[in-house]
Coordinates of C-alpha atoms in Angstrom, one line a residue:
Chain A
G1163 CA 12.8 7.2 -13.4
Q1164 CA 10.3 5.0 -11.7
Q1165 CA 11.9 2.2 -9.7
V1166 CA 9.0 0.0 -10.0
Q1167 CA 7.3 -0.5 -13.4
Q1168 CA 4.0 -2.4 -13.7
S1169 CA 2.4 -3.7 -16.9
P1170 CA -0.1 -3.7 -18.3
A1171 CA -1.4 -0.5 -16.9
S1172 CA -5.0 -1.8 -17.6
L1173 CA -6.3 -5.2 -18.5
V1174 CA -9.9 -6.3 -19.8
L1175 CA -10.7 -10.0 -19.8
Q1176 CA -13.7 -12.2 -20.3
E1177 CA -14.6 -14.4 -17.4
G1178 CA -12.5 -17.6 -17.4
E1179 CA -9.4 -16.1 -19.2
N1180 CA -6.0 -16.1 -17.6
A1181 CA -4.0 -12.9 -16.7
E1182 CA -0.2 -12.3 -16.3
L1183 CA 0.7 -9.0 -14.6
Q1184 CA 4.3 -8.1 -14.5
C1185 CA 6.6 -6.0 -12.3
N1186 CA 10.0 -4.9 -13.2
F1187 CA 12.5 -3.2 -10.8
S1188 CA 15.2 -0.8 -11.8
T1189 CA 17.2 -1.3 -8.7
S1190 CA 18.3 -4.2 -6.6
L1191 CA 15.8 -5.3 -4.0
N1192 CA 15.5 -7.4 -0.8
S1193 CA 11.9 -8.7 -1.5
M1194 CA 8.7 -7.6 -3.0
Q1195 CA 5.0 -8.0 -2.3
W1196 CA 1.8 -8.1 -4.4
F1197 CA -1.2 -6.3 -3.1
Y1198 CA -5.1 -6.3 -4.4
Q1199 CA -7.2 -3.2 -4.0
R1200 CA -10.8 -3.7 -4.4
P1201 CA -12.6 -0.7 -6.1
G1202 CA -12.9 2.1 -3.6
G1203 CA -11.5 -0.4 -0.9
S1204 CA -8.5 -1.3 1.2
L1205 CA -5.3 -3.1 0.1
V1206 CA -5.1 -6.6 0.7
S1207 CA -1.6 -8.5 0.7
L1208 CA -1.6 -11.3 -1.8
F1209 CA 1.8 -12.5 -1.6
Y1210 CA 5.2 -11.7 0.2
N1211 CA 7.4 -13.1 -2.1
P1212 CA 11.2 -12.6 -1.6
S1213 CA 11.9 -15.2 -4.4
G1214 CA 10.6 -18.1 -6.1
T1215 CA 7.1 -19.3 -6.7
K1216 CA 4.1 -19.0 -4.4
Q1217 CA 0.5 -20.1 -5.3
S1218 CA -2.7 -19.4 -3.4
G1219 CA -5.9 -20.7 -5.1
R1220 CA -6.0 -19.2 -8.6
L1221 CA -3.2 -16.8 -8.1
T1222 CA 0.4 -17.5 -8.6
S1223 CA 3.3 -15.3 -7.9
T1224 CA 6.9 -15.8 -9.4
T1225 CA 9.8 -13.7 -8.2
V1226 CA 13.2 -13.7 -9.8
I1227 CA 15.3 -11.5 -7.5
K1228 CA 18.5 -11.5 -9.5
E1229 CA 16.5 -10.5 -12.7
R1230 CA 14.5 -7.9 -10.9
R1231 CA 11.2 -9.0 -11.9
S1232 CA 8.0 -10.6 -10.6
S1233 CA 4.8 -11.8 -12.2
L1234 CA 1.4 -12.4 -10.9
H1235 CA -0.7 -15.2 -12.7
I1236 CA -4.4 -15.1 -12.4
S1237 CA -6.0 -18.3 -13.8
S1238 CA -9.6 -18.8 -14.9
S1239 CA -10.5 -15.1 -13.9
Q1240 CA -13.8 -14.2 -12.2
T1241 CA -15.6 -11.0 -12.0
T1242 CA -14.8 -10.8 -8.5
D1243 CA -11.0 -10.5 -9.4
S1244 CA -11.6 -6.9 -10.8
G1245 CA -9.7 -4.3 -9.1
T1246 CA -6.3 -2.9 -8.9
Y1247 CA -3.2 -5.0 -8.5
L1248 CA -0.1 -3.1 -7.0
C1249 CA 3.4 -4.6 -6.6
A1250 CA 5.8 -3.1 -4.1
M1251 CA 9.5 -3.6 -3.6
E1252 CA 11.7 -3.6 -0.5
P1253 CA 15.0 -1.9 -1.3
P1254 CA 18.2 -3.3 0.0
S1255 CA 19.1 -3.3 3.6
G1256 CA 19.3 0.2 5.1
S1257 CA 16.2 1.4 3.5
W1258 CA 12.9 1.6 5.3
Q1259 CA 10.2 2.1 2.8
L1260 CA 8.3 0.1 0.2
I1261 CA 8.1 1.5 -3.1
F1262 CA 4.9 0.8 -4.9
G1263 CA 4.4 0.6 -8.7
S1264 CA 1.4 2.3 -10.3
G1265 CA -0.7 -0.7 -10.4
T1266 CA -2.6 -2.7 -12.9
Q1267 CA -6.4 -2.1 -13.3
L1268 CA -8.0 -5.3 -14.2
T1269 CA -11.5 -5.6 -15.2
V1270 CA -13.2 -9.1 -15.8
M1271 CA -16.2 -9.0 -17.8
P1272 CA -19.1 -11.6 -17.3
Chain B
E122 CA -10.5 -10.3 8.2
T123 CA -9.7 -6.6 9.1
A124 CA -7.1 -6.2 11.6
V125 CA -5.9 -2.7 11.0
F126 CA -8.6 -0.2 11.8
Q127 CA -8.8 3.3 10.6
T128 CA -11.4 6.1 11.5
P129 CA -12.9 7.9 10.0
N130 CA -13.0 6.4 6.6
Y131 CA -14.3 9.6 5.0
H132 CA -13.7 13.2 5.9
V133 CA -14.6 16.5 4.0
T134 CA -13.3 19.6 5.3
Q135 CA -12.2 23.2 4.3
V136 CA -8.7 24.7 3.6
G137 CA -7.0 25.6 7.0
N138 CA -8.8 23.2 9.2
E139 CA -7.1 20.5 11.4
V140 CA -7.8 16.9 10.7
S141 CA -6.9 13.7 12.5
F142 CA -7.1 10.1 11.4
N143 CA -6.7 7.3 13.9
C144 CA -5.3 3.9 13.3
K145 CA -5.1 0.8 15.5
Q146 CA -3.6 -2.6 14.7
T147 CA -4.5 -5.7 16.6
L148 CA -1.9 -8.0 15.0
G149 CA 0.7 -7.5 17.6
H150 CA 3.0 -5.9 15.0
D151 CA 5.9 -3.6 16.1
T152 CA 6.0 -1.3 13.1
M153 CA 3.2 1.1 11.7
Y154 CA 3.0 3.2 8.7
W155 CA 1.0 5.9 7.1
Y156 CA 0.8 5.9 3.3
K157 CA -0.8 8.5 0.9
Q158 CA -2.6 7.3 -2.1
D159 CA -3.1 10.1 -4.8
S160 CA -5.8 10.0 -7.6
K161 CA -3.6 8.2 -9.8
K162 CA -3.5 5.3 -7.3
L163 CA 0.4 5.9 -6.5
L164 CA 1.2 5.0 -3.1
K165 CA 3.9 6.9 -1.2
I166 CA 5.2 6.3 2.3
M167 CA 4.7 9.2 4.7
F168 CA 5.8 7.9 8.1
S169 CA 7.2 4.7 9.5
Y170 CA 7.2 4.1 13.4
N171 CA 8.2 1.4 15.8
N172 CA 8.6 1.6 19.5
K173 CA 12.1 2.8 19.0
Q174 CA 12.2 5.1 16.0
L175 CA 10.2 7.3 13.9
I176 CA 11.2 7.8 10.4
V177 CA 9.9 10.6 8.3
N178 CA 9.7 10.9 4.5
E179 CA 11.5 14.2 3.9
T180 CA 9.1 15.1 1.2
V181 CA 6.1 15.3 3.6
P182 CA 5.2 18.8 4.7
R183 CA 5.6 19.8 8.0
R184 CA 1.8 20.3 8.6
F185 CA 1.5 16.5 9.0
S186 CA 2.5 14.8 12.1
P187 CA 2.2 11.2 13.4
Q188 CA 1.1 10.6 16.9
S189 CA 1.6 7.2 18.8
S190 CA 0.5 6.3 22.3
D191 CA 1.8 2.6 21.9
K192 CA 2.9 0.2 19.4
A193 CA -0.7 -0.6 18.5
H194 CA -1.7 3.0 17.6
L195 CA -0.5 5.5 15.1
N196 CA -2.5 8.5 14.4
L197 CA -1.9 11.2 11.6
R198 CA -2.7 14.7 12.2
I199 CA -2.7 17.4 9.6
K200 CA -2.5 20.8 11.1
S201 CA -3.8 23.1 8.4
V202 CA -5.1 21.2 5.3
E203 CA -4.3 22.3 1.8
P204 CA -6.4 21.3 -1.3
E205 CA -3.6 19.1 -2.5
D206 CA -4.0 17.0 0.8
S207 CA -7.0 15.5 -0.8
A208 CA -6.2 11.8 -1.1
V209 CA -6.8 8.4 0.5
Y210 CA -4.6 7.9 3.6
L211 CA -3.7 4.2 4.4
C212 CA -2.4 3.0 7.6
A213 CA -0.4 -0.3 7.6
S214 CA 1.5 -2.4 10.1
S215 CA 4.1 -5.1 9.9
S216 CA 6.2 -7.4 11.9
S217 CA 9.9 -6.5 11.7
N218 CA 10.4 -10.4 11.5
T219 CA 8.5 -10.9 8.1
G220 CA 8.1 -7.5 6.5
Q221 CA 4.6 -8.4 5.2
L222 CA 2.3 -5.3 5.2
Y223 CA -1.2 -5.3 6.4
F224 CA -3.4 -2.3 5.5
G225 CA -6.6 -0.5 7.0
E226 CA -9.5 0.4 4.9
G227 CA -8.2 3.8 4.1
S228 CA -9.3 7.3 5.1
K229 CA -10.5 9.4 2.1
L230 CA -9.8 13.1 2.8
T231 CA -11.5 15.8 0.5
V232 CA -10.4 19.4 1.1
L233 CA -12.7 22.0 -0.3

């Protein structure tokens, strides 16, 4: 089965609403990262979050390593937040690759 | 601000041709990667390379090969493309100290 499960797969919001995106991991992990991908664009690293809570502007990432989950909270969404949000996990020591989830497609309507 | 540069960003070619994508990073990172993103947005690692070791995902077909001249460059060569190679190929780099990944803009390959 998939090691990284993201939910929801897609989300439509009205501008100003908040969003909560989830990542669950089926195996133990060293750390995880959140990425944002603009439509047709490159991936941008939002957070490198081994554990705890990190905030950057309207974005907040909370990772609980022991519970194998992470969330990304977007407050007061804007149309420019539209795009794909991907989370990725770093498996325990000895593994070399990041494992990505399938992403959450976010659309923020004006 | 882009610090991982990929060229070309788009390439259309026919089955059986050879294709190369170039990647350069200016972040001083010691590790570079190539990822493949399919039409469903799933990202899968293809190669990881630092100045000491090349690691290959065993599921990657042999027609794919990475080429590196120094730690700031990692190119991707596809010897004889197949239709299933149509995808976006993303180059990335990281420092082994932090692990945080930085991606290039991507190179979209269409195989006719």
